[in-house]
Short mmCIF file of C-alpha atoms and ligand atoms in Angstrom, two decimals:
data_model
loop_
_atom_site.label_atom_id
_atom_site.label_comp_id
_atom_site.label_asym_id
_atom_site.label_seq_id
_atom_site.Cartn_x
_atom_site.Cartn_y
_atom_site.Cartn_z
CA UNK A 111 81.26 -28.32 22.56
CA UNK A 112 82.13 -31.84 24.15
CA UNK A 113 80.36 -34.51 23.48
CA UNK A 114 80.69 -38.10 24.31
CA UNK A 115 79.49 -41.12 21.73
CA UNK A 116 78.51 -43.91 23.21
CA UNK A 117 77.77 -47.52 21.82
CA UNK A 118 78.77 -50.79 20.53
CA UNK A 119 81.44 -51.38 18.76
CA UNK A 120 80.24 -51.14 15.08
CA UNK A 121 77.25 -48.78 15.75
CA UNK A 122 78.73 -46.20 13.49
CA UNK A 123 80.28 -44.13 16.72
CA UNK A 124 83.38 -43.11 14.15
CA UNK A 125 81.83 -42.13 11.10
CA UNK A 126 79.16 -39.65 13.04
CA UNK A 127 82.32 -38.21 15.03
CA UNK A 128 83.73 -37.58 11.85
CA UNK A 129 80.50 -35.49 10.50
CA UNK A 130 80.14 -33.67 14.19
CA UNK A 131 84.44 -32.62 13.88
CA UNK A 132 83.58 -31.21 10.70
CA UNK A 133 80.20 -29.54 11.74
CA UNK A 134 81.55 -27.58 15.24
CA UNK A 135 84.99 -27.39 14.37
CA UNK A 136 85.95 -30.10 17.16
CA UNK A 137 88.38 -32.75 17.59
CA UNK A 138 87.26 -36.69 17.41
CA UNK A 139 88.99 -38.12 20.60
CA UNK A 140 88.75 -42.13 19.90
CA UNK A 141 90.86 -44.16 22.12
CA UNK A 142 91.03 -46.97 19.62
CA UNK A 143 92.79 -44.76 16.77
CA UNK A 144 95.27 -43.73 19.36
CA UNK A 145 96.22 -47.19 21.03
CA UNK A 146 96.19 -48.24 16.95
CA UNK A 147 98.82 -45.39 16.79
CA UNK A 148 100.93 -46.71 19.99
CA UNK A 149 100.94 -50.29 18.54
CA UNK A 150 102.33 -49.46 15.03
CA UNK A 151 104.79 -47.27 16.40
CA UNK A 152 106.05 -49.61 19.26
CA UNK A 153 105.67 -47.71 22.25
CA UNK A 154 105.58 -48.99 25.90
CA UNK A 155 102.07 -48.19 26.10
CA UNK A 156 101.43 -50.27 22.69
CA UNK A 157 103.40 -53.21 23.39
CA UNK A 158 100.97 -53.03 26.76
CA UNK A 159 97.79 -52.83 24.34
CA UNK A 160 98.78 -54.92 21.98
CA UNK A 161 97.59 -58.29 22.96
CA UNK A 162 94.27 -57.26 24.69
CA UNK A 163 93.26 -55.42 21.94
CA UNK A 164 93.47 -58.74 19.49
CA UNK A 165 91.55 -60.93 22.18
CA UNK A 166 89.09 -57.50 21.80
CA UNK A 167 89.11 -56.82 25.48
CA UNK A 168 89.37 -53.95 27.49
CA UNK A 169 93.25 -51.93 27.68
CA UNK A 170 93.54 -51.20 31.79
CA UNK A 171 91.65 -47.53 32.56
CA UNK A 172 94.67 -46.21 34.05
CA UNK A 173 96.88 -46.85 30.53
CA UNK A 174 93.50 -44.76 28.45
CA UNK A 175 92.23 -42.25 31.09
CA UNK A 176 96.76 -41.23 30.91
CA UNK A 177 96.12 -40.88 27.23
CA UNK A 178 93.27 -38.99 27.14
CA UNK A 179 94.62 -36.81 30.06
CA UNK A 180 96.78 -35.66 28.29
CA UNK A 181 95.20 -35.37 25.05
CA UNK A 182 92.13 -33.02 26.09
CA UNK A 183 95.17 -30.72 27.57
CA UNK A 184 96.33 -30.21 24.10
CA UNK A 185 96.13 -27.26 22.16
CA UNK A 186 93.28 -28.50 19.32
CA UNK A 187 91.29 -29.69 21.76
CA UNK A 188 90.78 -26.35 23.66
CA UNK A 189 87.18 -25.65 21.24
CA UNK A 190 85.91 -28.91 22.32
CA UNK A 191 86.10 -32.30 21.51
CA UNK A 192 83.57 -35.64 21.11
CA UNK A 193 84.84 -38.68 22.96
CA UNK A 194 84.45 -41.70 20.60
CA UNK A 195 85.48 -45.22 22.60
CA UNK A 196 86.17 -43.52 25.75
CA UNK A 197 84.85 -43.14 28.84
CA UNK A 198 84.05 -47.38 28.66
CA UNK A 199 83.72 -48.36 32.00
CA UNK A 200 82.56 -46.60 35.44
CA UNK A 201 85.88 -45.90 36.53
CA UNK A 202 86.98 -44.52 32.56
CA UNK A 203 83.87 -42.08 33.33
CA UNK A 204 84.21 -40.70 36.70
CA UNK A 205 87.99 -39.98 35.94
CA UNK A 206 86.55 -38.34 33.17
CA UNK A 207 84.24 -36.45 35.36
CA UNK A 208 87.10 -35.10 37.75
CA UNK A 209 89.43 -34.45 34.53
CA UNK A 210 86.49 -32.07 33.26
CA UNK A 211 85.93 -30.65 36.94
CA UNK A 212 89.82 -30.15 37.35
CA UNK A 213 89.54 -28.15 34.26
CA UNK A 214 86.07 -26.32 35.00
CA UNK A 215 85.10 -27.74 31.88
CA UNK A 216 81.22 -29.59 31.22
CA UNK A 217 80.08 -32.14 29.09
CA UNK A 218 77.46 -30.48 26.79
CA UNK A 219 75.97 -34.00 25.99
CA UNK A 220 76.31 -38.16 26.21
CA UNK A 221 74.87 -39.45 23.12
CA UNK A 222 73.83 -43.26 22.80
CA UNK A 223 73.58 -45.04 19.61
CA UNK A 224 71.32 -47.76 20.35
CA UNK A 225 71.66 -50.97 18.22
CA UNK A 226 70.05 -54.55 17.65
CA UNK A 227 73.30 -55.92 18.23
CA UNK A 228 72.30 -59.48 15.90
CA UNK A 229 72.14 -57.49 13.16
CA UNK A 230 75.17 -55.58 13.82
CA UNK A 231 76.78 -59.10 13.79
CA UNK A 232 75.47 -60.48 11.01
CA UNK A 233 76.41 -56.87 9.26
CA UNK A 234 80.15 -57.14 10.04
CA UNK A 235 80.37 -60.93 9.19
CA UNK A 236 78.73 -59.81 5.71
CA UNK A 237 81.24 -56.54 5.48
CA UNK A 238 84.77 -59.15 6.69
CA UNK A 239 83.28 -62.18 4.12
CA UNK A 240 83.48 -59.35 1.24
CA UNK A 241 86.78 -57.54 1.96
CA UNK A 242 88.28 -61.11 2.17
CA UNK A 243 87.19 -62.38 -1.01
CA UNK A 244 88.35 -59.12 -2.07
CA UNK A 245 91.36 -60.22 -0.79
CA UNK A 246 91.65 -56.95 1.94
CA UNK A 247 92.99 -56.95 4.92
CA UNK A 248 91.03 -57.38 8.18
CA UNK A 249 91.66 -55.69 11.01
CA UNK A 250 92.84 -58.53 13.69
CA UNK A 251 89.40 -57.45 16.26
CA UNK A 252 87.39 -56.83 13.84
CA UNK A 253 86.57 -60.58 12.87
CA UNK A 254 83.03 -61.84 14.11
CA UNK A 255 84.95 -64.50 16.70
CA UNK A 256 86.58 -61.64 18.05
CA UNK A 257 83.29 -59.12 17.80
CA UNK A 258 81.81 -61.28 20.10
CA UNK A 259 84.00 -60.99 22.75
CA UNK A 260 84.14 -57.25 21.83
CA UNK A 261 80.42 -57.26 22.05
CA UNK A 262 80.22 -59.04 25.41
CA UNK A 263 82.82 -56.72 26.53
CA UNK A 264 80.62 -53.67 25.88
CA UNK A 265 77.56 -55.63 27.40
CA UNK A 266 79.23 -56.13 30.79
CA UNK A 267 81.76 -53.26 31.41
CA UNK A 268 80.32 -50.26 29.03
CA UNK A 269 76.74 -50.67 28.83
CA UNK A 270 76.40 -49.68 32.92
CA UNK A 271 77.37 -46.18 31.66
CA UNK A 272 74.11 -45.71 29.95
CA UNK A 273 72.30 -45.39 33.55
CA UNK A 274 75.55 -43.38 34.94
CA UNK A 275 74.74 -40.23 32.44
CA UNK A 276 71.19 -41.30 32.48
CA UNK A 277 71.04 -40.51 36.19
CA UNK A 278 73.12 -37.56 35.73
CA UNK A 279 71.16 -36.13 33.24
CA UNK A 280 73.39 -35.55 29.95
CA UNK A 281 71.97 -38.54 28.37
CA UNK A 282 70.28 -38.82 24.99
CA UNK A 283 69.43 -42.29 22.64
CA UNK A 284 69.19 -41.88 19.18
CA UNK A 285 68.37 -45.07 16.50
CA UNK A 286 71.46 -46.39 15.41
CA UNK A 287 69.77 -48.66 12.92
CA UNK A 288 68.86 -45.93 10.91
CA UNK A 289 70.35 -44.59 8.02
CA UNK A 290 74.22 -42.63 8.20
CA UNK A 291 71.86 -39.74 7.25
CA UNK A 292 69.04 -39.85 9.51
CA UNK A 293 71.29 -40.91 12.57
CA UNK A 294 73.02 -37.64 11.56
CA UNK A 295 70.31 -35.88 11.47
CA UNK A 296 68.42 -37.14 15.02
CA UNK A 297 72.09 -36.16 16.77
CA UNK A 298 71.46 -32.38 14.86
CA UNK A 299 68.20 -32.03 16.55
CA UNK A 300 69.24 -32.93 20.08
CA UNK A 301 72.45 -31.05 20.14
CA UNK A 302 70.18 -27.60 18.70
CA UNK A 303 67.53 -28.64 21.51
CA UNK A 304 69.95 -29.06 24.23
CA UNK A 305 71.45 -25.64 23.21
CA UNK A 306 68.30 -23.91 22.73
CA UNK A 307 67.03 -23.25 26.40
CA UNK A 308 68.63 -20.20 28.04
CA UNK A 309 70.30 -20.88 31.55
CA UNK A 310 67.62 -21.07 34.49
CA UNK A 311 64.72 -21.76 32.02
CA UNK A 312 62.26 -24.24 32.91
CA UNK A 313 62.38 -27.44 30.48
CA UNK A 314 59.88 -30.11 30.16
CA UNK A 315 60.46 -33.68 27.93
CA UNK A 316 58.70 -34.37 24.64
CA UNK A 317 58.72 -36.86 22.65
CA UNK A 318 60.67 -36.37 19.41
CA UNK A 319 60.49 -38.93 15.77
CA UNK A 320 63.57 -40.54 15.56
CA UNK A 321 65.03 -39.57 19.55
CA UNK A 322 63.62 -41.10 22.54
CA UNK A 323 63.91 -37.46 24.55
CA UNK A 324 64.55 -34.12 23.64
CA UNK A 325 63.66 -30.61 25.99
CA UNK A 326 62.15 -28.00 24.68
CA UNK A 327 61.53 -24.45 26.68
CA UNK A 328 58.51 -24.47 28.63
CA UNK A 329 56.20 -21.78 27.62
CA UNK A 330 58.59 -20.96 24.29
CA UNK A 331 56.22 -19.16 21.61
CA UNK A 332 54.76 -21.64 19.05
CA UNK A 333 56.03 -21.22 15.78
CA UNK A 334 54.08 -19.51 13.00
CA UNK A 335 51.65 -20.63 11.05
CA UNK A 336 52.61 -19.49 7.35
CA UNK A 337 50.38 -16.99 4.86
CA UNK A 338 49.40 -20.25 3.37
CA UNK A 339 48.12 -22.30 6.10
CA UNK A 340 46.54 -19.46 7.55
CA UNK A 341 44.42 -19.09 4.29
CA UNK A 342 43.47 -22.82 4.44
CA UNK A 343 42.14 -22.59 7.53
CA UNK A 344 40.93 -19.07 8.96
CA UNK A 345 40.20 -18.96 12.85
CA UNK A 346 36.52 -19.50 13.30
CA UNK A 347 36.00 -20.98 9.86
CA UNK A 348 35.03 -24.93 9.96
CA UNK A 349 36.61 -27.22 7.68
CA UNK A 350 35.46 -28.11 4.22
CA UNK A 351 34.07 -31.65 4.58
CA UNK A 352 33.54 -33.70 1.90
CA UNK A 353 30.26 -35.89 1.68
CA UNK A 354 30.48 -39.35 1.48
CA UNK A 355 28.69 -41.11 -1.28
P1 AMP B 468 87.60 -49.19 19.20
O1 AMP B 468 88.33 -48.79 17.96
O2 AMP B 468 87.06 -48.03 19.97
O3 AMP B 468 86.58 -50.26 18.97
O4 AMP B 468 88.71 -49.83 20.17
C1 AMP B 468 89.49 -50.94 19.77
C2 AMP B 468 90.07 -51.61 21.01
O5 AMP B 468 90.90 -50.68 21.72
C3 AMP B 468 89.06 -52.08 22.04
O6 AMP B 468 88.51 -53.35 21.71
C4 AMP B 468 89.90 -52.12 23.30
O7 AMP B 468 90.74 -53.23 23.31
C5 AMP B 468 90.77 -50.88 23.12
N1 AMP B 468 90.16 -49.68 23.70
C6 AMP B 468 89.74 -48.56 23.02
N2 AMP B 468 89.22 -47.65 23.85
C7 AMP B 468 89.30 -48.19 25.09
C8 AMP B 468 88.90 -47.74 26.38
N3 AMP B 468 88.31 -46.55 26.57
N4 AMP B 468 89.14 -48.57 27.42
C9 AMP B 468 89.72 -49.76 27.27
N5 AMP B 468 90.11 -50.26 26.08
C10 AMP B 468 89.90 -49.47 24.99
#
């Protein structure tokens, strides 16, 4: 399975890649962890990220689509992988889309955590007010000046890519508002509903609590009614009504 994750920084993009890597056995790809990675250990490529990354802009899309090049090419990633910070801009996903043709590899989905982005704010000035009078550390873009940019960075380079998949078809929109749990559990249904129809069947769109789109097989059987409810309510009998006093 490979799946991307896409959304504002802070929408909770990480910690549902972390419950899909467990669930399908796939690897979390996040560009962020591994330019973290090249900064702390010095390399060229991290002494080139360094500085952007603490003003919370974008790294170049040559220096990320290299790294992620060459990480889909290795071994772990060969059972699939979920994309978490990458593709960000246009050009970040149409390399993307000739590094998976290249490969004859697809994306199986493009999943969008949508977010009121004033709360997100006001939740990560709350979270970086409490680890500091905790006296933790903060990580240097992860302050609210910096969020801003980080946010307006997303708004103007990243947020285009919604209508990219959209018009390409792999895109879904869950709630990101919602609880870890139920966000969890909206990105369950879609990826069993995008799995579900067999090759040249016919879908059609429905609407689906918590998801703005799902597909469902057109004509698929309709699911039983249990012993119970059939008891309740046998064909051809009318419902009990209750008078009205
Ligand atoms: P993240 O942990 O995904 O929020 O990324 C942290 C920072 O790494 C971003 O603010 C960017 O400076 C940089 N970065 C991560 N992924 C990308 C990407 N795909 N393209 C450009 N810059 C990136």
């Amino acid at each position: 399975m490979r799946l991307i994750l896409l959304g504002p920084p802070g929408a909770g993009k990480g910690t549902q890649a972390q419950r899909l890597i467990v669930k399908h056995g796939i690897v979390q790809l996040s560009t962020g962890d591994m330019l973290r990675a090249a900064v702390a250990a010095g390399t060229a490529v991290g002494l080139r990220a360094k500085t952007i990354m603490e003003r919370g802009e974008l790294v170049p899309d040559e220096v990320v689509i290299a790294i992620i090049a060459d990480r889909i090419d290795q071994p772990d990633a060969k059972r699939g992988f979920v994309l978490d910070g990458f593709p960000r801009t246009v050009p970040q996903a149409q390399a993307l889309d000739r590094l998976l043709a290249d490969r004859g590899l697809k994306l199986d989905g493009v999943i969008e955590l949508k977010v009121d982005e004033g709360i997100l704010l006001r939740r990560i000035e709350k979270r970086v007010a409490e680890m500091l009078a905790r006296g933790e550390k903060v990580r240097a873009d992860d302050t609210p000046e910096v969020l801003k940019g980080r946010l307006s960075a997303y708004r103007a380079q990243t947020a285009p890519l919604v209508d990219y998949y959209a018009n390409r078809g792999p895109l879904r929109s869950v709630d990101g508002m919602a609880s870890i749990d139920e966000v969890t559990a909206a990105i369950d249904r879609l990826l069993g509903s995008a799995r579900a129809p067999k090759a040249g069947s016919r879908r059609r769109k429905v609407k689906a609590a918590g998801t703005t789109k799902r597909t469902v097989r057109k004509g698929a059987p309709r699911r039983k009614r249990s012993a119970a409810a059939k008891r309740k309510n046998k064909p051809g009998q009318r419902k009990k009504r209750t008078r009205r006093s």
